[in-house]
């Protein structure tokens, strides 16, 4: 039986954490993402950046805003389902109130042999159109050579005082 | 028994010191009546346009500024929108955060509809169960006023629910863009203070 080639390749957690540290991120506000659990496990073993776990993504968006206003360099680490759940808070806080809100979003349950647009699951194929509808800049992280998207998206969130998203295509390793 | 909104708000305004204050929903108007220059105060923020987010934004500020008292004046309907924030706050355990809920039992802004389980839900029990360092309930303004200095001195996070008279409120008139301006003014004030 032929094996279908993967479209998205796992990015090592160490690489992602190195990018986060290089940006001087002080706080990673998260609602645990199955897709990025190796990143969370790595962050949990370190004292910096501080891992803040919230019960919901709505809270995470608010906490990120408070940390930013308080002089810190926060970011969010959440799952695609949580992104959808928190759109109103992203609208009200990140967009209308102009708070830099950088989000690393895992495409949990994505079929890595298909492009997201071709995945039959709405929680995959509707994510980027949702972001486009709200004019939220997003960057794919489909393979290790796209790690630069993290810095680019974070800087853009600061420059535009708004939300940006990196979509993590495959479960991190 | 219940109290009007004005008395506890004025008590908070009188004792806030250099605390950062955050309001939402009906607390916004009450604070502006108690603090005439509230709109020009860079250490005050009115949270609008993100339902239930006052407690979460307050948590973020409290974590970023551990040497600064942060007082959030929340609505009961607002808190129900992000009820999990009680657990998130307790988990982060900021000692400088005071979370006060003005509990009138209704969604005042939208016309006074009763909260689900109004009359049965118990925020004090919820906060204590979530893991707050201290939780208290007041239905008398004089008792709250007498205890307030101690509440503000306690190692937090501290949770207080105030039983407020039923009321039908009005929208605050504040837009998210104004909240953005207030957040930016606070950010600048804190950055300037850190640079001194």
XYZ file of C-alpha atoms in Angstrom:
369
model
C 0.000 0.000 0.000
C 1.431 3.434 -0.917
C 2.164 5.776 1.950
C 0.861 9.320 1.423
C 3.594 11.883 1.900
C 3.165 14.312 4.766
C 2.428 17.905 3.809
C 3.218 19.153 7.300
C 6.259 17.972 9.231
C 6.720 18.086 12.981
C 8.741 20.983 14.307
C 10.852 20.130 17.359
C 9.705 21.727 20.586
C 13.271 22.773 21.364
C 13.366 24.845 18.190
C 10.126 26.612 19.024
C 11.224 27.341 22.579
C 14.544 28.702 21.279
C 12.624 31.105 19.048
C 10.434 32.167 21.974
C 13.436 32.764 24.204
C 15.274 34.716 21.492
C 12.343 37.121 21.352
C 12.618 37.855 25.069
C 9.146 36.507 25.737
C 8.472 36.725 29.473
C 5.148 34.901 29.740
C 3.460 32.171 27.694
C -0.246 32.308 28.483
C -1.770 29.001 27.527
C -4.779 26.804 27.558
C -3.182 23.401 26.972
C -2.961 22.441 23.316
C -2.663 18.727 22.539
C -0.908 19.590 19.279
C 1.880 21.480 21.072
C 2.080 19.444 24.251
C 5.794 18.833 23.779
C 6.366 22.606 23.763
C 4.331 22.958 26.937
C 6.243 20.106 28.569
C 9.537 21.799 27.732
C 8.355 25.181 29.008
C 7.078 23.583 32.213
C 10.605 22.401 32.997
C 11.983 25.939 32.772
C 11.553 28.943 34.992
C 11.705 31.373 32.069
C 9.506 32.257 30.331
C 6.740 31.952 32.923
C 3.956 29.581 31.941
C 0.524 30.951 32.917
C -2.274 28.457 32.477
C -5.776 29.827 31.991
C -9.084 27.977 32.071
C -10.245 29.501 28.785
C -8.806 31.291 25.788
C -10.983 34.339 26.555
C -9.068 34.665 29.824
C -5.769 34.110 28.042
C -6.420 37.066 25.731
C -7.211 39.290 28.719
C -4.224 38.109 30.748
C -1.963 38.758 27.756
C -3.298 42.315 27.595
C -2.698 42.904 31.286
C 0.825 41.531 31.123
C 1.628 43.711 28.092
C 0.250 46.822 29.773
C 2.260 45.932 32.861
C 5.477 46.006 30.848
C 5.973 42.347 30.025
C 6.429 40.538 26.696
C 3.680 37.922 26.669
C 2.304 35.584 24.028
C -0.450 32.991 23.776
C -0.144 29.273 23.071
C -3.559 27.784 22.311
C -5.406 25.275 20.146
C -7.449 25.937 16.979
C -10.662 25.191 18.855
C -9.739 27.802 21.449
C -8.986 30.373 18.790
C -12.522 29.987 17.499
C -13.927 30.173 21.026
C -12.178 33.462 21.800
C -12.842 35.511 18.674
C -14.989 38.062 20.537
C -12.253 38.771 23.048
C -9.655 38.936 20.289
C -11.899 41.442 18.551
C -12.522 43.544 21.653
C -9.066 43.469 23.196
C -6.478 42.714 20.550
C -8.157 44.557 17.696
C -10.428 47.309 19.037
C -8.245 48.115 22.065
C -5.055 47.629 20.004
C -3.149 45.244 22.213
C -0.288 43.259 20.651
C -1.476 39.662 20.817
C 0.775 37.026 19.297
C -0.743 33.550 19.207
C 0.892 30.198 18.495
C -2.107 28.084 17.468
C -1.996 24.340 16.995
C -4.070 22.811 14.191
C -5.199 19.978 16.427
C -6.673 16.988 14.568
C -5.264 18.115 11.225
C -4.489 15.396 8.659
C -0.824 16.143 7.962
C -1.048 14.514 4.510
C -3.459 17.218 3.350
C -3.232 20.972 3.042
C -5.514 22.585 5.651
C -7.870 23.806 2.941
C -8.312 20.212 1.773
C -8.893 18.742 5.240
C -12.576 17.868 5.525
C -12.797 18.949 9.196
C -14.210 22.450 9.694
C -11.936 22.988 12.688
C -9.070 22.792 10.195
C -10.381 24.134 6.882
C -12.238 27.100 8.402
C -9.362 28.454 10.511
C -7.495 30.506 7.933
C -10.711 31.804 6.295
C -11.835 32.878 9.785
C -8.580 34.737 10.310
C -8.852 36.295 6.850
C -12.404 37.446 7.597
C -11.142 39.313 10.647
C -8.015 40.487 8.790
C -5.807 38.820 11.375
C -2.370 38.180 9.823
C -1.379 34.549 9.985
C 1.693 32.529 9.106
C 1.997 28.780 8.496
C 4.500 26.715 10.466
C 4.310 23.541 8.405
C 7.941 22.479 8.702
C 11.128 23.426 10.556
C 12.415 25.756 7.841
C 9.429 28.045 8.545
C 10.451 28.730 12.155
C 11.207 32.331 11.202
C 7.451 32.877 11.134
C 7.439 33.053 14.925
C 9.689 36.116 15.109
C 8.000 37.709 12.118
C 4.525 37.290 13.565
C 5.557 38.472 17.026
C 7.235 41.608 15.698
C 4.242 42.314 13.512
C 1.914 42.123 16.516
C 4.013 44.812 18.210
C 4.266 46.991 15.122
C 0.555 46.841 14.364
C -0.601 46.739 18.015
C -2.865 43.865 17.152
C -3.270 40.134 16.780
C -1.116 37.801 14.721
C -1.202 34.026 14.477
C 1.256 31.273 13.639
C -0.594 28.089 12.690
C 1.351 25.032 13.799
C 0.583 22.449 11.160
C 1.839 19.168 12.611
C 2.029 18.015 16.236
C 5.310 19.295 17.650
C 7.916 16.685 18.455
C -30.254 42.716 52.909
C -28.357 44.766 50.289
C -26.636 48.078 49.798
C -26.585 50.742 47.140
C -23.666 50.814 44.745
C -22.543 54.318 45.659
C -21.434 53.726 49.246
C -18.970 50.865 48.688
C -17.614 52.553 45.552
C -16.912 55.763 47.445
C -15.248 53.760 50.207
C -12.964 52.112 47.639
C -12.189 55.438 45.986
C -11.225 56.932 49.330
C -8.852 54.117 50.260
C -7.391 53.078 46.919
C -4.066 54.905 47.441
C -1.919 54.253 44.391
C -3.709 51.046 43.464
C -4.447 50.357 39.817
C -8.215 50.169 39.429
C -10.272 48.352 36.832
C -14.030 48.558 36.396
C -16.580 47.058 34.056
C -20.315 47.269 33.341
C -22.275 49.235 35.967
C -19.136 49.733 38.039
C -17.850 52.116 35.353
C -20.508 54.767 35.938
C -20.373 54.370 39.700
C -16.598 54.873 39.727
C -16.826 57.980 37.548
C -19.364 59.425 39.976
C -17.079 58.658 42.916
C -13.894 59.805 41.165
C -14.669 62.897 39.035
C -11.328 62.826 37.210
C -11.465 59.086 36.520
C -11.236 59.583 32.743
C -7.968 61.468 33.177
C -6.506 58.954 35.616
C -3.791 56.868 33.919
C -4.036 54.234 36.647
C -7.665 53.421 35.924
C -9.180 51.291 33.139
C -12.803 50.662 32.136
C -13.151 47.250 30.493
C -15.699 47.127 27.685
C -16.160 45.183 24.476
C -14.790 41.902 25.844
C -17.400 40.336 28.042
C -16.141 39.131 31.377
C -12.544 40.160 30.768
C -12.097 42.603 33.664
C -10.797 39.904 36.015
C -8.419 38.455 33.416
C -6.966 41.812 32.430
C -6.582 42.623 36.123
C -4.763 39.322 36.669
C -2.303 40.104 33.891
C -1.563 43.536 35.340
C -1.205 42.114 38.847
C 1.283 39.496 37.634
C 3.284 42.101 35.740
C 3.315 44.573 38.643
C 3.596 42.488 41.828
C 4.502 45.520 43.952
C 1.364 47.391 42.999
C -2.100 46.735 44.418
C -4.645 45.961 41.689
C -8.353 46.333 42.463
C -10.929 45.056 39.983
C -14.575 46.017 40.408
C -16.521 43.391 38.517
C -20.153 42.676 37.788
C -21.778 39.367 38.671
C -22.997 38.820 35.129
C -19.579 39.804 33.857
C -17.846 37.328 36.155
C -20.179 34.548 35.019
C -18.928 35.153 31.470
C -15.428 34.070 32.559
C -16.180 32.211 35.764
C -13.116 30.071 35.274
C -11.053 33.188 35.914
C -11.621 32.542 39.628
C -9.621 29.343 39.253
C -7.055 30.930 36.955
C -6.520 33.749 39.456
C -6.257 31.345 42.375
C -3.789 29.258 40.399
C -1.567 32.226 39.572
C -2.030 33.434 43.177
C -1.144 37.121 42.811
C -0.861 38.494 46.345
C -1.630 42.018 45.171
C -5.004 41.387 43.539
C -8.350 42.326 45.096
C -11.393 41.118 43.132
C -14.643 42.794 44.152
C -17.936 41.704 42.638
C -20.932 44.013 42.794
C -23.645 41.396 42.960
C -27.059 42.748 42.068
C -28.420 39.478 40.700
C -29.387 40.918 37.318
C -27.969 41.808 33.930
C -28.466 45.493 34.585
C -27.179 46.857 31.279
C -29.434 44.733 29.072
C -32.622 45.503 30.966
C -32.477 43.801 34.331
C -32.923 40.136 33.400
C -32.149 37.856 36.367
C -28.945 35.866 36.392
C -29.247 32.102 36.066
C -29.703 30.648 39.564
C -30.121 34.166 40.934
C -30.684 33.956 44.658
C -29.039 30.534 44.869
C -25.549 30.980 43.484
C -22.847 31.842 46.000
C -19.775 33.632 44.669
C -18.051 33.634 48.050
C -18.198 29.835 48.147
C -17.047 29.647 44.534
C -14.040 31.866 45.198
C -13.089 29.992 48.342
C -13.512 26.704 46.491
C -11.383 27.979 43.624
C -8.537 28.594 46.045
C -8.558 32.312 46.776
C -6.484 33.273 49.812
C -9.455 35.098 51.315
C -13.118 35.458 50.387
C -15.857 37.469 52.048
C -19.440 38.546 51.498
C -21.020 41.797 52.625
C -24.623 42.911 52.550
C -24.023 46.000 54.659
C -22.025 48.994 53.446
C -20.898 50.011 56.923
C -19.450 46.584 57.628
C -17.633 46.554 54.284
C -16.284 50.053 54.907
C -15.031 49.031 58.341
C -13.261 45.958 56.982
C -11.932 47.557 53.797
C -8.551 48.744 55.150
C -7.805 45.222 56.324
C -9.006 43.677 53.068
C -6.664 45.911 51.084
C -3.753 45.015 53.359
C -4.289 41.248 53.255
C -2.052 38.993 51.242
C -4.196 38.028 48.282
C -5.711 37.167 46.066
C -8.696 38.547 47.945
C -12.274 38.090 46.782
C -15.208 40.154 48.010
C -18.829 39.984 46.940
C -21.089 42.906 47.762
C -24.848 42.426 47.783
C -26.153 45.338 45.745
C -29.747 46.480 45.314
C -31.470 45.354 42.142
C -31.180 48.007 39.479
C -31.668 48.586 35.789
C -28.540 50.139 34.420
C -27.465 51.967 31.333
C -24.591 51.298 28.928
C -21.468 53.098 30.056
C -20.923 54.763 26.705
C -17.318 53.659 26.719
C -16.071 51.980 23.560
C -13.276 49.481 23.148
C -11.185 52.178 21.517
C -11.413 54.227 24.730
C -10.384 51.161 26.706
C -7.410 50.925 24.368
C -6.462 54.524 25.129
C -6.751 53.903 28.858
C -4.652 50.736 28.621
C -1.993 52.618 26.675
C -2.006 55.464 29.222
C -1.523 52.925 32.016
C 1.227 51.171 30.095
C 3.084 54.462 29.626
C 2.624 55.441 33.252
C 4.018 52.126 34.446
C 6.911 52.269 31.975
C 7.784 55.820 33.074
C 7.635 54.782 36.727
C 9.977 51.872 36.024
C 12.413 54.162 34.239
C 12.613 56.608 37.175
